[in-house]
Amino acid sequence: MGSLMADYEQQYGILTAGITAKIGRLSNDQNADRKALVLDVEKEIEEAQELLEQMELEVREVEASARPRLRSRVDSYRAELGRLSQEFMKVRSPPFQDGFFGQDDLYSGVSLNEEQKLRLLDNSERLERTGKILNTGYRIILETEDIGSQVLQDLHSQRETIQSARSRLRETDSELGRSSRLLGGMILRSLQHRAVLVVVGLVLACLVALGVYLSLSK
């Protein structure tokens, strides 16, 4: 599992390096391949998002002691990707230059007035904010799931403790029952011994009385 996480991090590093380089080219170049660069960056950002989701799944599978450290690394990767996405949004739809947009932008071949371009920029910013909200919600869901998993583990541990105590209580009850039966047997034998002694005493008394009677009759 550790090697798989390392592979994901290596792939993520390669992707973000490529994204950073292409964003730099977009901010400096106004060539005909600008649209292709934008498509490449969009694809690589999506791949990086998928890698982060895979990392999140791997973090959920590791031991609880190592989970906070790995989650902190994934959060830093997600923040880095968010920063790159913001930079990409700025360079893919650059602001006004001398009152006009660049000729080689994403909407080449489409006639847009300034109000429509501003509206598209506003929609892009809204989409970016929505993406951040969704990422935050997803992270909260994962954290809630971790807390639920820990609660279930605690409940399972408590259940085992209760079952162990119940088992010991049954054993104690069984020992008490055995002791009670032994004590009852001892009391019964004591009563039997007393009865035997009483009978022997009566027999001896009868013999003594008979002896006295015989001696007097002579």
mmCIF file of C-alpha atoms in Angstrom:
data_model
loop_
_atom_site.group_PDB
_atom_site.id
_atom_site.type_symbol
_atom_site.label_atom_id
_atom_site.label_comp_id
_atom_site.label_asym_id
_atom_site.label_seq_id
_atom_site.Cartn_x
_atom_site.Cartn_y
_atom_site.Cartn_z
ATOM 1 C CA MET A 1 0.000 0.000 0.000
ATOM 2 C CA GLY A 2 2.911 2.373 0.750
ATOM 3 C CA SER A 3 4.464 1.720 -2.668
ATOM 4 C CA LEU A 4 1.103 2.422 -4.339
ATOM 5 C CA MET A 5 0.837 5.752 -2.518
ATOM 6 C CA ALA A 6 4.397 6.592 -3.598
ATOM 7 C CA ASP A 7 3.483 5.794 -7.228
ATOM 8 C CA TYR A 8 0.476 8.095 -7.016
ATOM 9 C CA GLU A 9 2.618 10.880 -5.582
ATOM 10 C CA GLN A 10 5.232 10.427 -8.319
ATOM 11 C CA GLN A 11 2.553 10.568 -11.039
ATOM 12 C CA TYR A 12 1.052 13.634 -9.373
ATOM 13 C CA GLY A 13 4.437 15.376 -9.307
ATOM 14 C CA ILE A 14 4.972 14.687 -13.027
ATOM 15 C CA LEU A 15 1.470 15.961 -13.868
ATOM 16 C CA THR A 16 1.782 19.171 -11.836
ATOM 17 C CA ALA A 17 5.202 19.868 -13.327
ATOM 18 C CA GLY A 18 3.707 19.544 -16.836
ATOM 19 C CA ILE A 19 0.732 21.717 -15.858
ATOM 20 C CA THR A 20 3.029 24.411 -14.462
ATOM 21 C CA ALA A 21 5.147 24.429 -17.624
ATOM 22 C CA LYS A 22 2.112 24.681 -19.913
ATOM 23 C CA ILE A 23 0.551 27.442 -17.820
ATOM 24 C CA GLY A 24 3.814 29.342 -18.219
ATOM 25 C CA ARG A 25 3.631 28.878 -21.987
ATOM 26 C CA LEU A 26 -0.006 30.041 -22.022
ATOM 27 C CA SER A 27 0.889 33.199 -20.125
ATOM 28 C CA ASN A 28 3.734 34.049 -22.534
ATOM 29 C CA ASP A 29 2.768 32.590 -25.907
ATOM 30 C CA GLN A 30 0.049 33.854 -28.227
ATOM 31 C CA ASN A 31 0.646 31.211 -30.873
ATOM 32 C CA ALA A 32 -1.850 29.123 -32.804
ATOM 33 C CA ASP A 33 -1.355 26.122 -30.476
ATOM 34 C CA ARG A 34 -2.878 28.015 -27.504
ATOM 35 C CA LYS A 35 -6.188 26.170 -27.786
ATOM 36 C CA ALA A 36 -4.403 22.789 -27.814
ATOM 37 C CA LEU A 37 -2.409 23.822 -24.722
ATOM 38 C CA VAL A 38 -5.631 24.747 -22.913
ATOM 39 C CA LEU A 39 -7.155 21.352 -23.719
ATOM 40 C CA ASP A 40 -3.985 19.585 -22.544
ATOM 41 C CA VAL A 41 -3.968 21.480 -19.246
ATOM 42 C CA GLU A 42 -7.665 20.744 -18.665
ATOM 43 C CA LYS A 43 -7.052 17.039 -19.265
ATOM 44 C CA GLU A 44 -4.020 16.957 -16.953
ATOM 45 C CA ILE A 45 -5.900 18.809 -14.191
ATOM 46 C CA GLU A 46 -8.660 16.199 -14.415
ATOM 47 C CA GLU A 47 -6.053 13.408 -14.188
ATOM 48 C CA ALA A 48 -4.495 15.114 -11.154
ATOM 49 C CA GLN A 49 -7.940 15.316 -9.505
ATOM 50 C CA GLU A 50 -8.436 11.592 -10.099
ATOM 51 C CA LEU A 51 -5.011 10.869 -8.598
ATOM 52 C CA LEU A 52 -5.939 12.892 -5.501
ATOM 53 C CA GLU A 53 -9.141 10.867 -5.153
ATOM 54 C CA GLN A 54 -7.109 7.654 -5.397
ATOM 55 C CA MET A 55 -4.769 9.004 -2.717
ATOM 56 C CA GLU A 56 -7.767 9.769 -0.486
ATOM 57 C CA LEU A 57 -8.935 6.171 -0.865
ATOM 58 C CA GLU A 58 -5.463 4.879 0.017
ATOM 59 C CA VAL A 59 -5.311 7.129 3.097
ATOM 60 C CA ARG A 60 -8.557 5.572 4.345
ATOM 61 C CA GLU A 61 -6.983 2.102 4.175
ATOM 62 C CA VAL A 62 -3.802 2.812 6.152
ATOM 63 C CA GLU A 63 -3.377 2.425 9.905
ATOM 64 C CA ALA A 64 -4.946 5.111 12.079
ATOM 65 C CA SER A 65 -1.535 6.237 13.390
ATOM 66 C CA ALA A 66 -0.212 7.055 9.898
ATOM 67 C CA ARG A 67 -3.473 8.502 8.554
ATOM 68 C CA PRO A 68 -3.098 12.153 9.754
ATOM 69 C CA ARG A 69 0.372 12.523 8.198
ATOM 70 C CA LEU A 70 -0.746 11.137 4.820
ATOM 71 C CA ARG A 71 -3.952 13.188 4.877
ATOM 72 C CA SER A 72 -1.910 16.346 5.505
ATOM 73 C CA ARG A 73 0.206 15.568 2.438
ATOM 74 C CA VAL A 74 -2.880 14.959 0.290
ATOM 75 C CA ASP A 75 -4.405 18.235 1.526
ATOM 76 C CA SER A 76 -1.230 20.086 0.520
ATOM 77 C CA TYR A 77 -1.377 18.455 -2.925
ATOM 78 C CA ARG A 78 -5.018 19.489 -3.250
ATOM 79 C CA ALA A 79 -4.187 23.068 -2.252
ATOM 80 C CA GLU A 80 -1.357 23.111 -4.798
ATOM 81 C CA LEU A 81 -3.699 21.852 -7.522
ATOM 82 C CA GLY A 82 -6.243 24.502 -6.552
ATOM 83 C CA ARG A 83 -3.573 27.197 -6.933
ATOM 84 C CA LEU A 84 -2.586 25.831 -10.351
ATOM 85 C CA SER A 85 -6.262 25.763 -11.380
ATOM 86 C CA GLN A 86 -6.597 29.432 -10.400
ATOM 87 C CA GLU A 87 -3.520 30.363 -12.407
ATOM 88 C CA PHE A 88 -4.854 28.375 -15.336
ATOM 89 C CA MET A 89 -8.221 30.175 -15.174
ATOM 90 C CA LYS A 90 -6.393 33.507 -15.323
ATOM 91 C CA VAL A 91 -4.253 32.666 -18.331
ATOM 92 C CA ARG A 92 -6.913 30.740 -20.285
ATOM 93 C CA SER A 93 -9.248 33.763 -20.188
ATOM 94 C CA PRO A 94 -6.871 36.736 -19.872
ATOM 95 C CA PRO A 95 -8.225 40.165 -18.846
ATOM 96 C CA PHE A 96 -8.671 43.049 -21.242
ATOM 97 C CA GLN A 97 -5.609 44.125 -23.135
ATOM 98 C CA ASP A 98 -5.971 47.708 -24.444
ATOM 99 C CA GLY A 99 -9.746 47.322 -24.152
ATOM 100 C CA PHE A 100 -9.901 44.018 -26.098
ATOM 101 C CA PHE A 101 -9.322 40.317 -25.521
ATOM 102 C CA GLY A 102 -6.509 38.504 -27.306
ATOM 103 C CA GLN A 103 -7.321 37.162 -30.737
ATOM 104 C CA ASP A 104 -6.071 33.602 -30.018
ATOM 105 C CA ASP A 105 -8.286 32.748 -27.040
ATOM 106 C CA LEU A 106 -10.631 29.893 -26.328
ATOM 107 C CA TYR A 107 -13.415 31.497 -28.315
ATOM 108 C CA SER A 108 -11.587 31.923 -31.589
ATOM 109 C CA GLY A 109 -14.049 31.977 -34.448
ATOM 110 C CA VAL A 110 -16.911 33.143 -32.162
ATOM 111 C CA SER A 111 -17.919 36.769 -32.000
ATOM 112 C CA LEU A 112 -18.421 37.837 -28.379
ATOM 113 C CA ASN A 113 -18.978 41.306 -27.035
ATOM 114 C CA GLU A 114 -17.323 42.548 -23.863
ATOM 115 C CA GLU A 115 -20.393 41.897 -21.693
ATOM 116 C CA GLN A 116 -20.575 38.264 -22.835
ATOM 117 C CA LYS A 117 -16.874 37.759 -22.185
ATOM 118 C CA LEU A 118 -17.235 39.221 -18.702
ATOM 119 C CA ARG A 119 -20.184 36.920 -18.102
ATOM 120 C CA LEU A 120 -18.121 33.919 -19.207
ATOM 121 C CA LEU A 121 -15.334 34.940 -16.850
ATOM 122 C CA ASP A 122 -17.827 35.309 -14.004
ATOM 123 C CA ASN A 123 -19.260 31.858 -14.758
ATOM 124 C CA SER A 124 -15.751 30.396 -14.770
ATOM 125 C CA GLU A 125 -15.069 31.907 -11.355
ATOM 126 C CA ARG A 126 -18.363 30.526 -10.059
ATOM 127 C CA LEU A 127 -17.475 27.082 -11.354
ATOM 128 C CA GLU A 128 -14.103 27.321 -9.632
ATOM 129 C CA ARG A 129 -15.732 28.328 -6.326
ATOM 130 C CA THR A 130 -18.242 25.501 -6.697
ATOM 131 C CA GLY A 131 -15.373 23.075 -7.297
ATOM 132 C CA LYS A 132 -13.673 24.248 -4.111
ATOM 133 C CA ILE A 133 -16.911 23.833 -2.150
ATOM 134 C CA LEU A 134 -17.335 20.314 -3.543
ATOM 135 C CA ASN A 135 -13.738 19.427 -2.633
ATOM 136 C CA THR A 136 -14.280 20.749 0.894
ATOM 137 C CA GLY A 137 -17.511 18.791 1.201
ATOM 138 C CA TYR A 138 -15.799 15.645 -0.050
ATOM 139 C CA ARG A 139 -13.002 16.087 2.502
ATOM 140 C CA ILE A 140 -15.567 16.603 5.282
ATOM 141 C CA ILE A 141 -17.373 13.431 4.207
ATOM 142 C CA LEU A 142 -14.109 11.479 4.370
ATOM 143 C CA GLU A 143 -13.292 12.897 7.806
ATOM 144 C CA THR A 144 -16.821 12.067 9.004
ATOM 145 C CA GLU A 145 -16.410 8.538 7.685
ATOM 146 C CA ASP A 146 -13.104 8.212 9.567
ATOM 147 C CA ILE A 147 -14.769 9.399 12.779
ATOM 148 C CA GLY A 148 -17.620 6.931 12.240
ATOM 149 C CA SER A 149 -15.111 4.140 11.673
ATOM 150 C CA GLN A 150 -13.301 5.012 14.920
ATOM 151 C CA VAL A 151 -16.618 5.092 16.809
ATOM 152 C CA LEU A 152 -17.507 1.664 15.425
ATOM 153 C CA GLN A 153 -14.100 0.345 16.504
ATOM 154 C CA ASP A 154 -14.645 1.749 20.011
ATOM 155 C CA LEU A 155 -18.113 0.186 20.164
ATOM 156 C CA HIS A 156 -16.688 -3.136 18.999
ATOM 157 C CA SER A 157 -14.004 -2.976 21.705
ATOM 158 C CA GLN A 158 -16.595 -2.130 24.346
ATOM 159 C CA ARG A 159 -18.806 -4.978 23.138
ATOM 160 C CA GLU A 160 -15.912 -7.416 23.508
ATOM 161 C CA THR A 161 -15.254 -6.097 27.033
ATOM 162 C CA ILE A 162 -18.913 -6.550 27.978
ATOM 163 C CA GLN A 163 -18.964 -10.057 26.542
ATOM 164 C CA SER A 164 -15.790 -10.940 28.465
ATOM 165 C CA ALA A 165 -17.298 -9.590 31.712
ATOM 166 C CA ARG A 166 -20.498 -11.530 31.042
ATOM 167 C CA SER A 167 -18.492 -14.703 30.481
ATOM 168 C CA ARG A 168 -16.619 -14.199 33.754
ATOM 169 C CA LEU A 169 -19.957 -13.585 35.514
ATOM 170 C CA ARG A 170 -21.313 -16.863 34.143
ATOM 171 C CA GLU A 171 -18.213 -18.697 35.358
ATOM 172 C CA THR A 172 -18.563 -17.101 38.816
ATOM 173 C CA ASP A 173 -22.245 -18.062 38.953
ATOM 174 C CA SER A 174 -21.340 -21.626 37.966
ATOM 175 C CA GLU A 175 -18.693 -21.761 40.722
ATOM 176 C CA LEU A 176 -21.201 -20.434 43.256
ATOM 177 C CA GLY A 177 -23.706 -23.109 42.224
ATOM 178 C CA ARG A 178 -21.080 -25.822 42.590
ATOM 179 C CA SER A 179 -20.073 -24.496 46.011
ATOM 180 C CA SER A 180 -23.716 -24.372 47.063
ATOM 181 C CA ARG A 181 -24.213 -28.013 46.063
ATOM 182 C CA LEU A 182 -21.068 -29.068 47.953
ATOM 183 C CA LEU A 183 -22.202 -27.196 51.067
ATOM 184 C CA GLY A 184 -25.644 -28.802 50.831
ATOM 185 C CA GLY A 185 -24.032 -32.250 50.594
ATOM 186 C CA MET A 186 -21.880 -31.557 53.635
ATOM 187 C CA ILE A 187 -24.910 -30.424 55.661
ATOM 188 C CA LEU A 188 -26.826 -33.543 54.626
ATOM 189 C CA ARG A 189 -23.956 -35.814 55.658
ATOM 190 C CA SER A 190 -23.686 -33.975 58.987
ATOM 191 C CA LEU A 191 -27.407 -34.567 59.641
ATOM 192 C CA GLN A 192 -26.992 -38.211 58.739
ATOM 193 C CA HIS A 193 -24.091 -38.533 61.175
ATOM 194 C CA ARG A 194 -26.155 -36.924 63.911
ATOM 195 C CA ALA A 195 -29.018 -39.316 63.241
ATOM 196 C CA VAL A 196 -26.651 -42.270 63.461
ATOM 197 C CA LEU A 197 -25.265 -40.970 66.763
ATOM 198 C CA VAL A 198 -28.771 -40.555 68.167
ATOM 199 C CA VAL A 199 -29.687 -44.103 67.178
ATOM 200 C CA VAL A 200 -26.461 -45.474 68.688
ATOM 201 C CA GLY A 201 -27.143 -43.479 71.864
ATOM 202 C CA LEU A 202 -30.667 -44.881 72.109
ATOM 203 C CA VAL A 203 -29.398 -48.428 71.593
ATOM 204 C CA LEU A 204 -26.764 -47.951 74.302
ATOM 205 C CA ALA A 205 -29.358 -46.505 76.660
ATOM 206 C CA CYS A 206 -31.617 -49.479 76.034
ATOM 207 C CA LEU A 207 -28.773 -51.893 76.688
ATOM 208 C CA VAL A 208 -27.848 -50.123 79.913
ATOM 209 C CA ALA A 209 -31.452 -50.137 81.067
ATOM 210 C CA LEU A 210 -31.750 -53.822 80.208
ATOM 211 C CA GLY A 211 -28.573 -54.598 82.122
ATOM 212 C CA VAL A 212 -29.790 -52.699 85.183
ATOM 213 C CA TYR A 213 -33.118 -54.464 85.047
ATOM 214 C CA LEU A 214 -31.537 -57.897 84.797
ATOM 215 C CA SER A 215 -29.168 -57.186 87.666
ATOM 216 C CA LEU A 216 -32.031 -56.057 89.914
ATOM 217 C CA SER A 217 -34.217 -59.009 89.070
ATOM 218 C CA LYS A 218 -31.598 -61.473 90.330
#
